[in-house]
Short mmCIF file of C-alpha atoms in Angstrom, two decimals:
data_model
loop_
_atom_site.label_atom_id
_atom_site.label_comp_id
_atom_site.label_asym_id
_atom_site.label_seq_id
_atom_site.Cartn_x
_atom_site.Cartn_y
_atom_site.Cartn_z
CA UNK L 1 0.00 0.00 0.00
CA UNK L 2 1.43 3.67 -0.96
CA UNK L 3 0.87 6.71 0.38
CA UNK L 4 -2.15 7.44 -1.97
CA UNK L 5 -3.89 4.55 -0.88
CA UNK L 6 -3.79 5.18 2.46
CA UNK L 7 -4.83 8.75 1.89
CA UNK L 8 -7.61 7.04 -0.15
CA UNK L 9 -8.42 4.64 2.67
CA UNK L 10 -8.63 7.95 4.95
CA UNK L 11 -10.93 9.93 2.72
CA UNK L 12 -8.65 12.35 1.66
CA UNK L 13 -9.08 12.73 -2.27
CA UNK L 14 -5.81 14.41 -3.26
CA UNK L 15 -1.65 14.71 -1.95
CA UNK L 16 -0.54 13.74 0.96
CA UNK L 17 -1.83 13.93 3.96
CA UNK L 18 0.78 13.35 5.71
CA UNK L 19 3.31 16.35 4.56
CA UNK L 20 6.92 15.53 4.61
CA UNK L 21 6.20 12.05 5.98
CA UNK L 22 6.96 9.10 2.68
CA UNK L 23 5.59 5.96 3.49
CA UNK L 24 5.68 2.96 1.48
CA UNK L 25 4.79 -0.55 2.51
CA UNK L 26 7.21 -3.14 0.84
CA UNK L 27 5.08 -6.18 2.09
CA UNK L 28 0.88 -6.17 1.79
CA UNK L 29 -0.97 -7.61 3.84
CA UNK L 30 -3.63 -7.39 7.17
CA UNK L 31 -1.22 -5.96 9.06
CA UNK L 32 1.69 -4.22 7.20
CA UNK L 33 4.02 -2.99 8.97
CA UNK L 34 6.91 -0.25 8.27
CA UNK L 35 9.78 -0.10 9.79
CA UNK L 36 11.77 2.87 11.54
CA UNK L 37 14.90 2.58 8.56
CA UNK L 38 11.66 2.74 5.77
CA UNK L 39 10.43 6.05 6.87
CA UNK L 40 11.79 9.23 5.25
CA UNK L 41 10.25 11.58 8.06
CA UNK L 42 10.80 15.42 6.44
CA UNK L 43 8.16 16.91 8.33
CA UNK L 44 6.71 14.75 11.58
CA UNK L 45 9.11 14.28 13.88
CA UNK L 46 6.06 13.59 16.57
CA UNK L 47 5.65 10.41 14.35
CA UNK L 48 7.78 7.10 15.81
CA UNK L 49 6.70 4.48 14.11
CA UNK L 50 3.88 4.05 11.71
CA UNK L 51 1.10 1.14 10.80
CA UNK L 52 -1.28 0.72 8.22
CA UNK L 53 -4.27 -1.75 8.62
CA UNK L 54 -7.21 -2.98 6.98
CA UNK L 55 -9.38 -3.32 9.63
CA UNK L 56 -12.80 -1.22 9.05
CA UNK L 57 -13.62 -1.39 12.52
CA UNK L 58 -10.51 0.79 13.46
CA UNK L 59 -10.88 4.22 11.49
CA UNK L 60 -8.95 7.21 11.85
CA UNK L 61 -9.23 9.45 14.90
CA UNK L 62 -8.64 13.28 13.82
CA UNK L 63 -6.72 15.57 16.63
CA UNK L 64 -8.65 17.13 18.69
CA UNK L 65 -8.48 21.05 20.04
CA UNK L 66 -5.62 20.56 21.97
CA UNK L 67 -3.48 18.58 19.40
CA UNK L 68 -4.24 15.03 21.10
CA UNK L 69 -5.66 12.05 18.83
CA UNK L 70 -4.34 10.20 16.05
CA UNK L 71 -4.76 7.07 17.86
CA UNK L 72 -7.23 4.35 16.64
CA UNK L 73 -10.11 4.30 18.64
CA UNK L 74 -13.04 1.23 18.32
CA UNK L 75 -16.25 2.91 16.71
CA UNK L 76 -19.90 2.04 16.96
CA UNK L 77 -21.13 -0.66 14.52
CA UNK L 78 -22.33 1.23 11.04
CA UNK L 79 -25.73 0.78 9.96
CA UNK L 80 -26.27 -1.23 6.58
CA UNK L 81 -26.56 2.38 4.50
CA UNK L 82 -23.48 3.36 5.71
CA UNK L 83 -21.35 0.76 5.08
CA UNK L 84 -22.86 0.59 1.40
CA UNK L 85 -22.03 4.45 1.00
CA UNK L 86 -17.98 3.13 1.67
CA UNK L 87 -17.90 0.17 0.09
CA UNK L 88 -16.46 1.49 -3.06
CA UNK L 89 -13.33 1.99 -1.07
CA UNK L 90 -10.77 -0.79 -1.17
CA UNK L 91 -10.40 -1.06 2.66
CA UNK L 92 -10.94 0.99 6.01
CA UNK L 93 -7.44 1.85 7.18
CA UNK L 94 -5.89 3.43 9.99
CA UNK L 95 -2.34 4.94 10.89
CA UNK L 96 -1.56 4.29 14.23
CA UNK L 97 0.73 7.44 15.85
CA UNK L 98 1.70 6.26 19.66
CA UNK L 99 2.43 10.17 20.19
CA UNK L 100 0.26 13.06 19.72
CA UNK L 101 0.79 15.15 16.97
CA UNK L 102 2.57 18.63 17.44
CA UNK L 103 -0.35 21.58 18.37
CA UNK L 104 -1.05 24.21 15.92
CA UNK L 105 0.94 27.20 17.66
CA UNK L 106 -1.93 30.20 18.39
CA UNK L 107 -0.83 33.90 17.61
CA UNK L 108 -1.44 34.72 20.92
CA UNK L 109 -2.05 32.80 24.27
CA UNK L 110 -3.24 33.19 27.63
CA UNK L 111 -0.27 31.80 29.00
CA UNK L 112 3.04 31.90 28.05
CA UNK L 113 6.13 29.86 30.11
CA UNK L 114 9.79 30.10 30.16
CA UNK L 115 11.15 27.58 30.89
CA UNK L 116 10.09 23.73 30.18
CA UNK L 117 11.84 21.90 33.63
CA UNK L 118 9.05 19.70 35.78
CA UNK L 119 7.65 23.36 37.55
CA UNK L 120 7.19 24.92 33.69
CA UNK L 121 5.53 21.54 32.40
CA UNK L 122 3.03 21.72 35.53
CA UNK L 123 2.38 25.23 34.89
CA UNK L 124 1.40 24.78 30.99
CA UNK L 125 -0.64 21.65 32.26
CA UNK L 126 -2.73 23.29 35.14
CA UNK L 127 -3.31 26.32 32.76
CA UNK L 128 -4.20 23.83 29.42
CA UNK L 129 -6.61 21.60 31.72
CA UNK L 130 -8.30 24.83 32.89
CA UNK L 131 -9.05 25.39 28.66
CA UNK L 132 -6.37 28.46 28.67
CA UNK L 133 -3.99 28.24 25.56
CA UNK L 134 -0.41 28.06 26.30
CA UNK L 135 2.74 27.89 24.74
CA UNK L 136 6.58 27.05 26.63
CA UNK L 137 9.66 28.74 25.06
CA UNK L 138 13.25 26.92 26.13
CA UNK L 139 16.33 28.20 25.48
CA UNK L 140 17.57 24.77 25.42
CA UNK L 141 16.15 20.91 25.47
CA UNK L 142 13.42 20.55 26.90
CA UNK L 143 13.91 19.22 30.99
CA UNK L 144 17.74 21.14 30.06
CA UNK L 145 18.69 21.14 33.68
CA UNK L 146 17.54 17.05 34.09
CA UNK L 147 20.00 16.99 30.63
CA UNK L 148 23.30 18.46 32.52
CA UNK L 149 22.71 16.78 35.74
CA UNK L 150 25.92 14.06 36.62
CA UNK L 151 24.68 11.20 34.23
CA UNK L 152 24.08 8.59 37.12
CA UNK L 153 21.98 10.95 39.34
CA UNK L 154 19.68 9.71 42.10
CA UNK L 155 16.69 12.93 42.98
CA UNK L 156 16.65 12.99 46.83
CA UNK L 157 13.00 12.78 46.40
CA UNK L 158 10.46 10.05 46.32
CA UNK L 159 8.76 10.12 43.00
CA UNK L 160 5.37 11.18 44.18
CA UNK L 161 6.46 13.75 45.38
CA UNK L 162 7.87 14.61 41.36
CA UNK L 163 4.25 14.29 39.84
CA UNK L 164 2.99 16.49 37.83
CA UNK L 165 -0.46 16.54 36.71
CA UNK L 166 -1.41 13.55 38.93
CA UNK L 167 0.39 11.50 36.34
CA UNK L 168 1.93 8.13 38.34
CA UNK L 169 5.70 8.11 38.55
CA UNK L 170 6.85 4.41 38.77
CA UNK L 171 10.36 3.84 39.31
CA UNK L 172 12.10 0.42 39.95
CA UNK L 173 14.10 1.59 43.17
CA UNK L 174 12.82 3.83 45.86
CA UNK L 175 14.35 7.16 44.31
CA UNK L 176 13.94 7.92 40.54
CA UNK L 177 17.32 8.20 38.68
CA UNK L 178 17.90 10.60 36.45
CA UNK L 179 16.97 8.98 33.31
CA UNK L 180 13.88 7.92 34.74
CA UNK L 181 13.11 11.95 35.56
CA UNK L 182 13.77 12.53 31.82
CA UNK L 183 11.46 9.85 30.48
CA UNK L 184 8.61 10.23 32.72
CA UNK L 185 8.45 14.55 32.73
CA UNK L 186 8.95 13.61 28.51
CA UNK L 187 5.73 11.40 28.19
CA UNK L 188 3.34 13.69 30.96
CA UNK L 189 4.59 16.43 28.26
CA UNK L 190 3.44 14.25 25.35
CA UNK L 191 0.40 13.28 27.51
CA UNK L 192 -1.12 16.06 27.74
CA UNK L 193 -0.03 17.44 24.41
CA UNK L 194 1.74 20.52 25.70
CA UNK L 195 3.26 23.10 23.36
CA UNK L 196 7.01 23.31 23.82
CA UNK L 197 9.05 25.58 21.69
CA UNK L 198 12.90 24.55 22.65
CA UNK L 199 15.87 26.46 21.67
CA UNK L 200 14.34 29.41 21.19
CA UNK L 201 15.75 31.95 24.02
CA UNK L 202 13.43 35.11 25.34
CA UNK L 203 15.49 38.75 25.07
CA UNK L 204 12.86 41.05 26.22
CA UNK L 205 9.20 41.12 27.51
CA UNK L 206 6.82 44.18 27.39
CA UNK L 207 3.72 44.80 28.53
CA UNK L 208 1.37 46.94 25.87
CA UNK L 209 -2.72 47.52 26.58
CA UNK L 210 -3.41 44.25 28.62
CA UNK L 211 -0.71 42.46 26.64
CA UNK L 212 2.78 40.67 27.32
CA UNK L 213 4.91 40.80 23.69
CA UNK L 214 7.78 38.43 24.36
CA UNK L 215 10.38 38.65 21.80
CA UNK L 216 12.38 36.01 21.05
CA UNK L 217 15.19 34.54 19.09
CA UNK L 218 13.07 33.70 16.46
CA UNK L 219 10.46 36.06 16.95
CA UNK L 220 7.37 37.76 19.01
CA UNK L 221 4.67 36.32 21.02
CA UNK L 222 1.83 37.92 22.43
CA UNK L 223 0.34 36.32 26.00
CA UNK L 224 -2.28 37.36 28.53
CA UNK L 225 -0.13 35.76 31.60
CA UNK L 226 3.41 35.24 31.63
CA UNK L 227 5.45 32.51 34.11
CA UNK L 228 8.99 33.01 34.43
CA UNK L 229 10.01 29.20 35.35
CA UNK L 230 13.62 29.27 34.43
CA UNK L 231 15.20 27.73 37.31
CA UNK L 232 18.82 28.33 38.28
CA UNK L 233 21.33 25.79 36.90
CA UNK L 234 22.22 28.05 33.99
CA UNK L 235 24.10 30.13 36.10
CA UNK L 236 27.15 28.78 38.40
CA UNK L 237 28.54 31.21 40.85
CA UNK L 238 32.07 32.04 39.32
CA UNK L 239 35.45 31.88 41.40
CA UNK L 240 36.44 35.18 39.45
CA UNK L 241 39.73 33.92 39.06
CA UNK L 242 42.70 33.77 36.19
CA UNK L 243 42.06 31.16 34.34
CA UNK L 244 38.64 30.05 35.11
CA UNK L 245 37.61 30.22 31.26
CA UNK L 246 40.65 27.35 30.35
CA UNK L 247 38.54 24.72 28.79
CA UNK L 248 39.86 21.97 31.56
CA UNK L 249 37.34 23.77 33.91
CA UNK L 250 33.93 23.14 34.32
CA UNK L 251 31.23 24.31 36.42
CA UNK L 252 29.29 21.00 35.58
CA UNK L 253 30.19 17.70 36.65
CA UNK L 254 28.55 14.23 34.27
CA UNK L 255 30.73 11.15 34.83
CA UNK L 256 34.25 10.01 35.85
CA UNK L 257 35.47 8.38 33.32
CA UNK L 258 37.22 10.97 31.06
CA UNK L 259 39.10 12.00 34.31
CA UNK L 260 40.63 8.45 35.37
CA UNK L 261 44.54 8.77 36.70
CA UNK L 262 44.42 12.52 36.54
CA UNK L 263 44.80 15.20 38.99
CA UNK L 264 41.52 16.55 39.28
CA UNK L 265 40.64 19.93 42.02
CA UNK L 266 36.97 19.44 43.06
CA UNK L 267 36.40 23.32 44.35
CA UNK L 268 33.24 23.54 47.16
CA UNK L 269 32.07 21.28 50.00
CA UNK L 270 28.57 21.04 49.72
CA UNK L 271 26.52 17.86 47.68
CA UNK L 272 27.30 18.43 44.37
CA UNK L 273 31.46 18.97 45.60
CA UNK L 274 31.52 15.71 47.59
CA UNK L 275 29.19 13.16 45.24
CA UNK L 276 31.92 14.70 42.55
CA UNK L 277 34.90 13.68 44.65
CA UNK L 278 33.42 10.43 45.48
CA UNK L 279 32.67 9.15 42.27
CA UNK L 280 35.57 10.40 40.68
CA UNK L 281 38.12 8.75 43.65
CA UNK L 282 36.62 5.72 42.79
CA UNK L 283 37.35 5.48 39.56
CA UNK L 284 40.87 6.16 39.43
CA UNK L 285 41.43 9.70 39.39
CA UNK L 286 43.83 11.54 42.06
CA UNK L 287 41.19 14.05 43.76
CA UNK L 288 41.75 16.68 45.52
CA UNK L 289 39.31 19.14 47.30
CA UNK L 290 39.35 23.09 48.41
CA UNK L 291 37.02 24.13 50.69
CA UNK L 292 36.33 27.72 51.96
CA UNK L 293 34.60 26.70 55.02
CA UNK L 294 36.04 25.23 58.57
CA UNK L 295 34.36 21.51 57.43
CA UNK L 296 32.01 20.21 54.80
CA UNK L 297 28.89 22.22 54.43
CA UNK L 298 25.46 21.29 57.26
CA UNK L 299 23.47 20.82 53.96
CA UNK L 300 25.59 17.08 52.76
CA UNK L 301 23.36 14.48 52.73
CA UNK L 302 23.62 11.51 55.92
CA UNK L 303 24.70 8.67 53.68
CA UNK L 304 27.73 11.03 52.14
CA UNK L 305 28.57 12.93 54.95
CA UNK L 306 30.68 9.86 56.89
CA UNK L 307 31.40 8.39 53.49
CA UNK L 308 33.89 11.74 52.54
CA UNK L 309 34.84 12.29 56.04
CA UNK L 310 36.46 8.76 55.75
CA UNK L 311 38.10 9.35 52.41
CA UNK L 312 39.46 12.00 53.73
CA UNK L 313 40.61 10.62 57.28
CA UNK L 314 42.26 7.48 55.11
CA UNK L 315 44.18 9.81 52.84
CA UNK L 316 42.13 8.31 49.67
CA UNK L 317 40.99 12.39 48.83
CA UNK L 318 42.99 15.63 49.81
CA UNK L 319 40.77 17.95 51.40
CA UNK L 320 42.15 21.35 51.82
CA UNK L 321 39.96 23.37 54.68
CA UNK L 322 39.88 27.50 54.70
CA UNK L 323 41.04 27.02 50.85
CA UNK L 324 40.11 29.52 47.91
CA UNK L 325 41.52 29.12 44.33
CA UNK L 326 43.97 32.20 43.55
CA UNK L 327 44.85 31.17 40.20
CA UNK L 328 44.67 27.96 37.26
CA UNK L 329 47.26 27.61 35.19
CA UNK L 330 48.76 25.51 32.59
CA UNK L 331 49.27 21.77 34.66
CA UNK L 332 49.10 24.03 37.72
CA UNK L 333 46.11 25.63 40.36
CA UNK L 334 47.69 28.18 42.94
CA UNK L 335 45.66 27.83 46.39
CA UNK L 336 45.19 30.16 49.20
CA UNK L 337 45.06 27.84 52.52
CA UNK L 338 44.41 30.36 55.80
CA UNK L 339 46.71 32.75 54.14
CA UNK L 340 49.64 30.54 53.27
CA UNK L 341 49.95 29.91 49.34
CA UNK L 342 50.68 26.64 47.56
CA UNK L 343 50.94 25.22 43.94
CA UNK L 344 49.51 21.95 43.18
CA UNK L 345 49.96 19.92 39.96
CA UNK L 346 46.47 19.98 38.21
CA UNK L 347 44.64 18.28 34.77
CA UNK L 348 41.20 19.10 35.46
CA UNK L 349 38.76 21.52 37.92
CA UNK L 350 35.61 20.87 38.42
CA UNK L 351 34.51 24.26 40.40
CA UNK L 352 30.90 22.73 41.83
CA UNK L 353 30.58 26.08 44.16
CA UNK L 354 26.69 26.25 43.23
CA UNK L 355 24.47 28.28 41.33
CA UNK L 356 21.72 31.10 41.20
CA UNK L 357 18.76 32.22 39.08
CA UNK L 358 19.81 34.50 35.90
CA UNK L 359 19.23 38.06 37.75
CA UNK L 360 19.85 39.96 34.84
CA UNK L 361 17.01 38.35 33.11
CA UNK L 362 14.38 38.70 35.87
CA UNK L 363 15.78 42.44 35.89
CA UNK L 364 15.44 42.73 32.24
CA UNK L 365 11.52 41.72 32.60
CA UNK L 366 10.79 43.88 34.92
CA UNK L 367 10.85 41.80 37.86
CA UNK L 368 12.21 43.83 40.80
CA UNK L 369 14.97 42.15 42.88
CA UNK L 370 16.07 43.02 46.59
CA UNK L 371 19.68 44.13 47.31
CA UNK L 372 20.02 40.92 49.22
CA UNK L 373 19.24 38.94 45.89
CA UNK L 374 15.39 38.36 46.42
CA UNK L 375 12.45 38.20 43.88
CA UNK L 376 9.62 40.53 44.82
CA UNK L 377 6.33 38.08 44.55
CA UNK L 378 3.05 37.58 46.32
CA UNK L 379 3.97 34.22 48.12
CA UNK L 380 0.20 33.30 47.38
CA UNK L 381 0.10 34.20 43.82
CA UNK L 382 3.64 34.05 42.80
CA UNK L 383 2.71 37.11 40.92
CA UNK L 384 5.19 39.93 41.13
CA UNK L 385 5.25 43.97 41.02
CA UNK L 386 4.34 43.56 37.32
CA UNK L 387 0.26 42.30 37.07
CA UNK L 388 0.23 39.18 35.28
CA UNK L 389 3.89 38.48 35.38
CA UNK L 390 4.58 35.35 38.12
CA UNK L 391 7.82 33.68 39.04
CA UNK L 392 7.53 29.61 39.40
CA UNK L 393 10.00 27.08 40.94
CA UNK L 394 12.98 28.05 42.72
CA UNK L 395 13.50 31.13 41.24
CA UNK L 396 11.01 32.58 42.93
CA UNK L 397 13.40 31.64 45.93
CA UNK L 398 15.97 34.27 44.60
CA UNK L 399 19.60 33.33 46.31
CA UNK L 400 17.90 31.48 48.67
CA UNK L 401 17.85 28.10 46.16
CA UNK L 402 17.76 25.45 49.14
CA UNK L 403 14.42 26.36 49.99
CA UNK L 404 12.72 25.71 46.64
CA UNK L 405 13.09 22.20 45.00
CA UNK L 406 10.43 20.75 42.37
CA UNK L 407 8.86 19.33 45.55
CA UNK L 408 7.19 21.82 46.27
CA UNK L 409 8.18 24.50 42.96
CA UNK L 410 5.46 22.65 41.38
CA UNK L 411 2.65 23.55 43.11
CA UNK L 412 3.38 27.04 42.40
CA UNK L 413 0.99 26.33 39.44
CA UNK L 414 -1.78 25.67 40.71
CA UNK L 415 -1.47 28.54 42.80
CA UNK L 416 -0.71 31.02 39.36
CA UNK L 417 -3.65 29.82 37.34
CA UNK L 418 -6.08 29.96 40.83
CA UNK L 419 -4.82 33.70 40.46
CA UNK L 420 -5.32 33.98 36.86
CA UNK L 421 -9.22 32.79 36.80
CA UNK L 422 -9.95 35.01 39.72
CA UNK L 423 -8.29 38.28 37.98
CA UNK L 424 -10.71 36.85 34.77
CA UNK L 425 -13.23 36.70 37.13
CA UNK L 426 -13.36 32.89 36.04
CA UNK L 427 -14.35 29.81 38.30
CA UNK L 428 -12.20 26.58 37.64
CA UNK L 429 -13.68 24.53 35.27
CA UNK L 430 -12.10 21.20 36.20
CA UNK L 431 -9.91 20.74 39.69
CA UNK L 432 -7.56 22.68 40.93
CA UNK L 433 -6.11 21.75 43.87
CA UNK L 434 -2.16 20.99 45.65
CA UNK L 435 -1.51 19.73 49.17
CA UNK L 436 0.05 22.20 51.61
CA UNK L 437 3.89 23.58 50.76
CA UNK L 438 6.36 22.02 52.37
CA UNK L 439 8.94 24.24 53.84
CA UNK L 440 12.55 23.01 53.15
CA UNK L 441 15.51 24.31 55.40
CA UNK L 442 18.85 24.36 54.64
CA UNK L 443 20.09 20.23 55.00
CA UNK L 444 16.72 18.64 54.45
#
């Protein structure tokens, strides 16, 4: 069966239907099947994989409103009329798409996120079930943060306390890994057929009669609501030394392996410093670490906090107390221990000294920041000095980043489209509710 067959079988009397997408069947039959390496996909990259079948019962199921459908779906049994009025066709086919086709992207919105992390994706969901269009603009890949995280990361969390949309998260262990983050935030998206536009990065927002124009790299959208959801991982707090920029030093740590038998400087004593060090001691590189406080930091985790101090106590990792980088050099990093200056031989840093939300953005959108670094917000409505303007996620936490985790960042949504249908003068039309916030401290 070609492609004009099937659009035959589907009713459609001319081209293709299916745009860029070249099918062709190299074996007939009740069930043909095509395979991934016989698709030539120009133009549907929501489409996996691809079945035709002769089945009558099975027809066709158009998208609906929100961009969902294309799934076959059993339909009543036709009366005797109708089935003569088809039978001229040769069969009653169906194509079978496991993921829902891309939306048709709206000139203008009621909401508009940036950002597309777990606390963006429950913001577009809460505001899409609640029949306001939306659209999600990434700089990056979608979940980017989930993307840069160490490649075999365990979440501290439980993983219902990661849902989204009431959508199960089922993990084999008792903590999702990172990969199982990134498949399970991908499908809710695909789910619930949310618009994402990724790699696309905001420059400016303004607000014009009742209207937010956000213009972008690759051009201008107009929204009712905006929700500024863009985390903080984008921006690691810099040592502001020579040599930082060398391309042996990262802010960002993934995996071990590249970094075996070398001499490797993990800078900061907090999680992200001492699962670093771990991992990388234990498979084969030399580790040493430099540490501006007195001791690791209150915030490390029970299970690593003895594991590091042992290391350390056995001599199997240098830890270097009351220590700031002065300096990286070529094979070399200068250090400043309680005043007294050393050189030690070096290959690669890995300065994991944390990170903060982009402040120059939220500035550049008009949202008004403290001196001490905080995001002016209604804690109730998440909506800040600008009216229809909200923060979501841990940004909304300013410097304070260890309060805010997608724990509880996610219920932020519910509480920003509440606020949204109230300023409409709208009543929910399907339900909107969150449990209470948890409030993290610093070492939970």
């Amino acid at each position: 069966m070609c492609v004009d067959e099937v659009a035959r079988t589907l009713g459609f009397s001319r081209g293709n239907p299916f745009g860029g997408l070249h099918l062709e069947v190299a074996a007939a039959g009740a069930h043909a099947e095509i395979g991934r390496d016989e698709i030539g996909d120009g133009g549907a990259p929501s489409v996996r994989d691809v079945r035709v079948e002769n089945d009558a019962r099975n027809p066709y199921v158009p998208p609906d409103a929100r961009g969902l459908g294309g799934l076959v779906a059993p339909e009543r049994e036709r009366s005797a009329g109708e089935r003569g009025k088809n039978s001229e066709r040769p069969s009653q086919g169906a194509v079978l798409l496991p993921y829902s086709p891309p939306m048709k992207e709206p000139g203008q919105v009621d909401v508009l996120v940036i950002g597309a992390g777990p606390v963006g994706l429950a913001c577009a969901i809460e505001a899409s079930r609640q029949g306001l269009s939306h659209v999600l603009i990434e700089k990056a890949a979608p979940l980017h943060t989930l993307v840069r995280w160490p490649t075999h990361t365990v979440f501290f969390s439980t993983p219902e306390l990661l849902e989204i949309g009431g959508h199960p998260f089922v993990t084999e262990r008792g903590k999702p890994t990172r990969r199982e983050g990134l498949a399970y935030y991908r499908k809710v998206s695909e789910r619930e057929g949310l618009l994402i536009r990724h790699h696309e990065t905001v420059t400016s927002l303004e607000r014009r009669a009742g209207l937010f124009h956000v213009t972008t790299s690759r051009g201008v959208h107009r929204a009712r609501a905006v929700v500024v959801a863009t985390g903080f991982f984008d921006t690691p707090n810099l040592l502001g030394v020579p040599g930082e920029d060398r391309e042996n030093v990262s802010h960002y740590y993934t995996e071990p392996y590249p970094h075996t038998a070398s001499d490797v400087l993990v800078v900061g004593g907090k999680n992200s410093a001492v699962e670093a060090a771990l991992d990388l001691h234990r498979n084969g590189a030399r580790v040493t670490m430099a540490v501006r406080g007195r001791a690791f930091g209150a915030s490390v985790k029970y299970w690593l906090k003895p594991d590091i101090e042992n290391r350390v106590k056995e001599g199997s990792i240098r830890a270097l107390f009351e220590t700031q980088v002065v300096s990286i050099e070529d094979g070399l990093v200068v250090l400043d221990t309680a005043g007294t200056k050393s050189g030690i031989p070096n290959d690669f840093v890995f300065a994991l000294t944390g990170y903060r939300p982009d402040f120059p953005l939220l500035r550049s959108l008009g949202i008004a920041i403290t001196d001490d670094l905080h995001v002016v917000h209604d804690p109730v409505s998440m909506e800040t000095s600008v009216p229809g303007l909200y923060v979501a996620g841990v940004v909304a936490a300013g410097i304070d980043i260890g309060k805010l985790f997608i724990e509880n960042g996610r219920l932020h949504a519910v509480a920003i489209v509440k606020h949204i249908l109230a300023c409409r003068g709208a009543s929910p039309s399907a339900p909107l509710a969150a449990p209470a916030l948890r409030t993290f401290q610093d070492g939970d």
